[in-house]
PDB file of C-alpha atoms and ligand atoms in Angstrom:
ATOM      1  CA  MET A  12     114.303 124.182 168.313  1.00 87.00           C
ATOM      2  CA  ASP A  13     118.291 123.834 169.025  1.00 91.00           C
ATOM      3  CA  MET A  14     120.051 121.695 166.293  1.00 93.00           C
ATOM      4  CA  ARG A  15     123.530 121.836 166.632  1.00 95.00           C
ATOM      5  CA  ARG A  16     124.878 119.186 169.214  1.00 91.00           C
ATOM      6  CA  GLN A  17     127.351 120.892 171.322  1.00 90.00           C
ATOM      7  CA  VAL A  18     130.698 118.161 171.393  1.00 86.00           C
ATOM      8  CA  GLU A  19     133.099 118.139 175.082  1.00 92.00           C
ATOM      9  CA  LEU A  20     136.681 116.642 175.663  1.00 93.00           C
ATOM     10  CA  LYS A  21     136.170 114.945 179.047  1.00 94.00           C
ATOM     11  CA  TYR A  22     139.055 114.418 181.591  1.00 97.00           C
ATOM     12  CA  TYR A  23     139.980 113.136 184.305  1.00 98.00           C
ATOM     13  CA  ILE A  24     142.272 115.903 187.098  1.00 98.00           C
ATOM     14  CA  PHE A  25     143.708 113.582 189.849  1.00 98.00           C
ATOM     15  CA  GLU A  26     144.772 115.539 192.836  1.00 96.00           C
ATOM     16  CA  SER A  27     148.481 113.671 192.504  1.00 96.00           C
ATOM     17  CA  ILE A  28     149.853 109.944 191.326  1.00 96.00           C
ATOM     18  CA  GLN A  29     149.149 108.719 194.407  1.00 96.00           C
ATOM     19  CA  HIS A  30     145.434 109.574 193.874  1.00 97.00           C
ATOM     20  CA  LEU A  31     145.635 106.894 190.633  1.00 98.00           C
ATOM     21  CA  THR A  32     145.254 103.323 190.592  1.00 98.00           C
ATOM     22  CA  ALA A  33     148.738 101.124 191.222  1.00 98.00           C
ATOM     23  CA  GLU A  34     149.122  99.941 187.509  1.00 98.00           C
ATOM     24  CA  ASP A  35     148.434 103.697 186.418  1.00 98.00           C
ATOM     25  CA  ARG A  36     150.937 104.891 188.963  1.00 98.00           C
ATOM     26  CA  THR A  37     153.535 102.217 188.139  1.00 98.00           C
ATOM     27  CA  LEU A  38     152.848 103.595 184.439  1.00 98.00           C
ATOM     28  CA  LEU A  39     153.572 107.056 185.127  1.00 98.00           C
ATOM     29  CA  GLU A  40     156.622 105.869 187.515  1.00 97.00           C
ATOM     30  CA  GLU A  41     158.432 104.393 184.234  1.00 98.00           C
ATOM     31  CA  ALA A  42     157.719 107.285 182.421  1.00 98.00           C
ATOM     32  CA  LEU A  43     159.335 109.586 184.814  1.00 96.00           C
ATOM     33  CA  HIS A  44     161.964 107.175 185.152  1.00 97.00           C
ATOM     34  CA  PHE A  45     162.683 107.514 181.152  1.00 98.00           C
ATOM     35  CA  ALA A  46     162.784 111.045 181.446  1.00 97.00           C
ATOM     36  CA  ASP A  47     165.834 110.480 183.449  1.00 96.00           C
ATOM     37  CA  LYS A  48     167.194 108.964 179.877  1.00 97.00           C
ATOM     38  CA  SER A  49     165.659 112.407 177.698  1.00 98.00           C
ATOM     39  CA  TYR A  50     168.926 113.570 175.430  1.00 98.00           C
ATOM     40  CA  SER A  51     167.675 117.397 175.024  1.00 97.00           C
ATOM     41  CA  PRO A  52     170.696 119.718 175.269  1.00 97.00           C
ATOM     42  CA  TYR A  53     168.859 122.160 173.618  1.00 97.00           C
ATOM     43  CA  SER A  54     165.540 122.337 174.830  1.00 96.00           C
ATOM     44  CA  HIS A  55     166.211 121.676 178.503  1.00 95.00           C
ATOM     45  CA  PHE A  56     162.568 120.246 178.349  1.00 95.00           C
ATOM     46  CA  GLN A  57     163.144 115.758 179.117  1.00 96.00           C
ATOM     47  CA  VAL A  58     160.430 114.446 178.542  1.00 97.00           C
ATOM     48  CA  GLY A  59     159.228 110.593 179.447  1.00 98.00           C
ATOM     49  CA  ALA A  60     156.246 108.271 177.750  1.00 98.00           C
ATOM     50  CA  ALA A  61     155.508 104.614 178.809  1.00 98.00           C
ATOM     51  CA  ALA A  62     153.349 102.296 177.039  1.00 98.00           C
ATOM     52  CA  ARG A  63     151.325  99.502 178.679  1.00 98.00           C
ATOM     53  CA  LEU A  64     150.468  96.480 176.300  1.00 98.00           C
ATOM     54  CA  SER A  65     147.925  94.053 175.898  1.00 98.00           C
ATOM     55  CA  SER A  66     150.762  91.066 176.928  1.00 98.00           C
ATOM     56  CA  GLY A  67     150.655  93.083 180.317  1.00 98.00           C
ATOM     57  CA  LYS A  68     154.466  94.445 178.580  1.00 98.00           C
ATOM     58  CA  VAL A  69     155.620  97.907 178.925  1.00 98.00           C
ATOM     59  CA  VAL A  70     158.125  99.972 176.411  1.00 98.00           C
ATOM     60  CA  GLY A  71     158.833 103.463 177.474  1.00 98.00           C
ATOM     61  CA  GLY A  72     161.310 106.130 175.649  1.00 98.00           C
ATOM     62  CA  SER A  73     162.337 109.600 175.972  1.00 98.00           C
ATOM     63  CA  ASN A  74     162.977 112.654 173.598  1.00 98.00           C
ATOM     64  CA  GLN A  75     165.993 112.595 171.610  1.00 98.00           C
ATOM     65  CA  GLU A  76     167.032 116.010 170.029  1.00 98.00           C
ATOM     66  CA  ASN A  77     168.967 116.845 167.590  1.00 98.00           C
ATOM     67  CA  ALA A  78     171.562 120.162 167.169  1.00 98.00           C
ATOM     68  CA  ALA A  79     169.882 120.323 163.667  1.00 98.00           C
ATOM     69  CA  PHE A  80     165.837 121.158 165.525  1.00 95.00           C
ATOM     70  CA  PRO A  81     163.487 119.348 163.052  1.00 94.00           C
ATOM     71  CA  MET A  82     164.929 116.004 163.728  1.00 96.00           C
ATOM     72  CA  CYS A  83     164.525 116.292 167.705  1.00 97.00           C
ATOM     73  CA  VAL A  84     161.544 113.025 168.236  1.00 98.00           C
ATOM     74  CA  CYS A  85     159.387 113.445 170.437  1.00 98.00           C
ATOM     75  CA  ALA A  86     158.882 111.049 173.223  1.00 98.00           C
ATOM     76  CA  GLU A  87     155.484 109.287 172.548  1.00 98.00           C
ATOM     77  CA  GLN A  88     156.448 109.316 168.739  1.00 98.00           C
ATOM     78  CA  VAL A  89     159.432 107.412 170.500  1.00 98.00           C
ATOM     79  CA  VAL A  90     157.150 105.140 171.711  1.00 98.00           C
ATOM     80  CA  LEU A  91     154.903 104.329 169.029  1.00 98.00           C
ATOM     81  CA  THR A  92     157.570 103.923 167.104  1.00 98.00           C
ATOM     82  CA  GLN A  93     159.269 101.054 168.976  1.00 98.00           C
ATOM     83  CA  CYS A  94     155.546  99.510 169.800  1.00 98.00           C
ATOM     84  CA  GLY A  95     155.067  99.282 165.993  1.00 98.00           C
ATOM     85  CA  ALA A  96     158.591  97.796 164.715  1.00 98.00           C
ATOM     86  CA  LEU A  97     158.798  95.799 168.271  1.00 98.00           C
ATOM     87  CA  HIS A  98     155.419  95.276 169.424  1.00 98.00           C
ATOM     88  CA  PRO A  99     151.962  95.487 166.310  1.00 98.00           C
ATOM     89  CA  ASP A 100     150.317  92.552 167.269  1.00 98.00           C
ATOM     90  CA  ASP A 101     150.276  94.197 171.140  1.00 98.00           C
ATOM     91  CA  PRO A 102     148.165  96.426 171.205  1.00 98.00           C
ATOM     92  CA  ILE A 103     149.024  99.302 173.653  1.00 98.00           C
ATOM     93  CA  LEU A 104     145.692  99.692 176.471  1.00 98.00           C
ATOM     94  CA  SER A 105     147.341 103.080 178.261  1.00 98.00           C
ATOM     95  CA  MET A 106     150.264 104.988 177.612  1.00 98.00           C
ATOM     96  CA  ALA A 107     151.908 107.571 180.167  1.00 98.00           C
ATOM     97  CA  VAL A 108     153.231 110.569 179.358  1.00 98.00           C
ATOM     98  CA  THR A 109     155.915 113.000 181.995  1.00 97.00           C
ATOM     99  CA  ALA A 110     157.710 115.945 181.334  1.00 96.00           C
ATOM    100  CA  ARG A 111     160.185 117.598 183.763  1.00 94.00           C
ATOM    101  CA  SER A 112     161.539 120.986 182.593  1.00 92.00           C
ATOM    102  CA  THR A 113     165.305 122.063 183.976  1.00 85.00           C
ATOM    103  CA  LEU A 114     164.931 126.046 183.546  1.00 87.00           C
ATOM    104  CA  ASN A 115     161.838 126.510 184.565  1.00 80.00           C
ATOM    105  CA  THR A 116     159.863 125.228 188.276  1.00 77.00           C
ATOM    106  CA  GLU A 117     156.373 125.101 187.273  1.00 73.00           C
ATOM    107  CA  GLN A 118     154.653 121.918 187.569  1.00 77.00           C
ATOM    108  CA  LYS A 119     151.670 120.899 184.856  1.00 88.00           C
ATOM    109  CA  PRO A 120     151.684 117.759 182.883  1.00 95.00           C
ATOM    110  CA  VAL A 121     152.606 118.339 180.145  1.00 94.00           C
ATOM    111  CA  SER A 122     150.252 118.452 176.490  1.00 93.00           C
ATOM    112  CA  PRO A 123     150.941 116.355 173.483  1.00 98.00           C
ATOM    113  CA  CYS A 124     152.243 118.448 170.792  1.00 97.00           C
ATOM    114  CA  GLY A 125     150.090 118.346 167.572  1.00 97.00           C
ATOM    115  CA  GLY A 126     152.779 115.656 165.519  1.00 98.00           C
ATOM    116  CA  CYS A 127     151.909 113.621 168.306  1.00 98.00           C
ATOM    117  CA  ARG A 128     148.430 113.361 168.789  1.00 98.00           C
ATOM    118  CA  GLN A 129     148.736 112.194 164.866  1.00 98.00           C
ATOM    119  CA  ALA A 130     150.711 110.253 165.320  1.00 98.00           C
ATOM    120  CA  MET A 131     148.436 107.977 168.467  1.00 98.00           C
ATOM    121  CA  VAL A 132     145.101 108.718 166.492  1.00 98.00           C
ATOM    122  CA  GLU A 133     147.343 106.400 163.927  1.00 98.00           C
ATOM    123  CA  TYR A 134     148.331 103.755 165.683  1.00 98.00           C
ATOM    124  CA  THR A 135     144.722 102.975 167.714  1.00 98.00           C
ATOM    125  CA  HIS A 136     143.111 102.442 163.656  1.00 98.00           C
ATOM    126  CA  ARG A 137     146.365 100.292 163.126  1.00 98.00           C
ATOM    127  CA  GLN A 138     145.888  98.243 166.288  1.00 98.00           C
ATOM    128  CA  GLY A 139     141.370  99.049 165.515  1.00 98.00           C
ATOM    129  CA  MET A 140     141.410  99.966 169.443  1.00 98.00           C
ATOM    130  CA  ASP A 141     141.752 103.111 171.336  1.00 98.00           C
ATOM    131  CA  PHE A 142     144.134 103.938 174.073  1.00 98.00           C
ATOM    132  CA  ARG A 143     144.314 105.980 177.441  1.00 98.00           C
ATOM    133  CA  LEU A 144     146.260 108.394 178.199  1.00 98.00           C
ATOM    134  CA  LEU A 145     147.975 109.501 181.612  1.00 98.00           C
ATOM    135  CA  LEU A 146     149.582 112.758 181.222  1.00 98.00           C
ATOM    136  CA  GLY A 147     151.502 114.329 184.156  1.00 97.00           C
ATOM    137  CA  GLY A 148     154.667 116.231 185.332  1.00 93.00           C
ATOM    138  CA  SER A 149     157.642 115.269 187.826  1.00 85.00           C
ATOM    139  CA  THR A 150     155.026 115.987 190.345  1.00 89.00           C
ATOM    140  CA  GLY A 151     151.515 117.703 191.424  1.00 93.00           C
ATOM    141  CA  SER A 152     147.835 116.653 189.121  1.00 96.00           C
ATOM    142  CA  VAL A 153     147.914 114.033 186.696  1.00 97.00           C
ATOM    143  CA  TYR A 154     145.238 113.866 183.651  1.00 98.00           C
ATOM    144  CA  LEU A 155     143.492 110.677 182.615  1.00 98.00           C
ATOM    145  CA  ILE A 156     142.139 110.586 178.792  1.00 98.00           C
ATOM    146  CA  GLU A 157     140.009 107.391 178.488  1.00 98.00           C
ATOM    147  CA  LYS A 158     140.274 107.881 174.669  1.00 98.00           C
ATOM    148  CA  ALA A 159     144.100 109.185 173.547  1.00 98.00           C
ATOM    149  CA  GLN A 160     141.835 109.847 169.729  1.00 97.00           C
ATOM    150  CA  ASP A 161     140.070 111.933 171.981  1.00 97.00           C
ATOM    151  CA  LEU A 162     142.708 114.677 172.593  1.00 96.00           C
ATOM    152  CA  LEU A 163     142.522 115.318 168.806  1.00 96.00           C
ATOM    153  CA  PRO A 164     138.776 116.176 167.663  1.00 94.00           C
ATOM    154  CA  LEU A 165     138.276 116.126 163.448  1.00 95.00           C
ATOM    155  CA  SER A 166     141.329 114.727 163.353  1.00 95.00           C
ATOM    156  CA  PHE A 167     142.248 113.510 159.747  1.00 95.00           C
ATOM    157  CA  ASN A 168     142.799 109.875 159.715  1.00 95.00           C
ATOM    158  CA  PRO A 169     142.496 106.068 157.593  1.00 94.00           C
ATOM    159  CA  THR A 170     138.592 106.679 157.348  1.00 95.00           C
ATOM    160  CA  ASP A 171     139.467 109.917 155.320  1.00 96.00           C
ATOM    161  CA  LEU A 172     140.833 108.251 151.978  1.00 96.00           C
TER     162      LEU A 172
HETATM  163  N1  THU B 229     158.281 117.567 173.159  1.00 93.48           N
HETATM  164  C1  THU B 229     158.417 115.783 173.867  1.00 93.48           C
HETATM  165  O1  THU B 229     159.200 114.537 173.539  1.00 93.48           O
HETATM  166  N2  THU B 229     156.761 115.201 173.160  1.00 93.48           N
HETATM  167  C2  THU B 229     156.026 116.308 173.137  1.00 93.48           C
HETATM  168  O2  THU B 229     154.375 116.223 173.641  1.00 93.48           O
HETATM  169  C3  THU B 229     156.505 117.830 173.262  1.00 93.48           C
HETATM  170  C4  THU B 229     157.674 117.729 173.693  1.00 93.48           C
HETATM  171  C5  THU B 229     160.020 117.512 172.884  1.00 93.48           C
HETATM  172  C6  THU B 229     159.811 117.412 171.948  1.00 93.48           C
HETATM  173  C7  THU B 229     162.041 118.895 172.517  1.00 93.48           C
HETATM  174  O3  THU B 229     162.611 118.106 172.576  1.00 93.48           O
HETATM  175  C8  THU B 229     160.708 119.007 173.522  1.00 93.48           C
HETATM  176  O4  THU B 229     160.171 118.209 173.875  1.00 93.48           O
HETATM  177  C9  THU B 229     160.649 120.516 173.515  1.00 93.48           C
HETATM  178  O5  THU B 229     160.334 121.437 172.310  1.00 93.48           O
END
């Protein structure tokens, strides 16, 4: 008898933004809109993110870079920080993230960096519930991950302390 358990990441791939529900499509469009506001003169990689809160409010942001490279802030963390600072009692239900490079025409859904995944896991613990993630490029397919925590398996989180 095999005593091992296999753990898998499940996510959904939609052919395009047109296949999303109207609510998810609007959120991804908001993220695209925020990507226009990216300050990324060094990487030329424009990232936009938008979170839908329980109240229906949408909070958006984009990556903000600095000539001192380690000081760059990712779009997801701009959004999480605003949500935590301004709307701490209004949980995030869904976050959409999108990116495009002005150097590279390849279109694929953006994959949040490790730091952003850790920040998302922290936020899910803080608000006492997980949230959905929609990942897109400026065109093309869209990924849906139903639980942001799933993007960081075996995470170090507040329950470990
Ligand atoms: N970036 C994000 O905004 N989110 C991510 O998940 C990955 C990376 C930004 C940081 C930097 O401004 C640029 O993309 C290139 O790394």
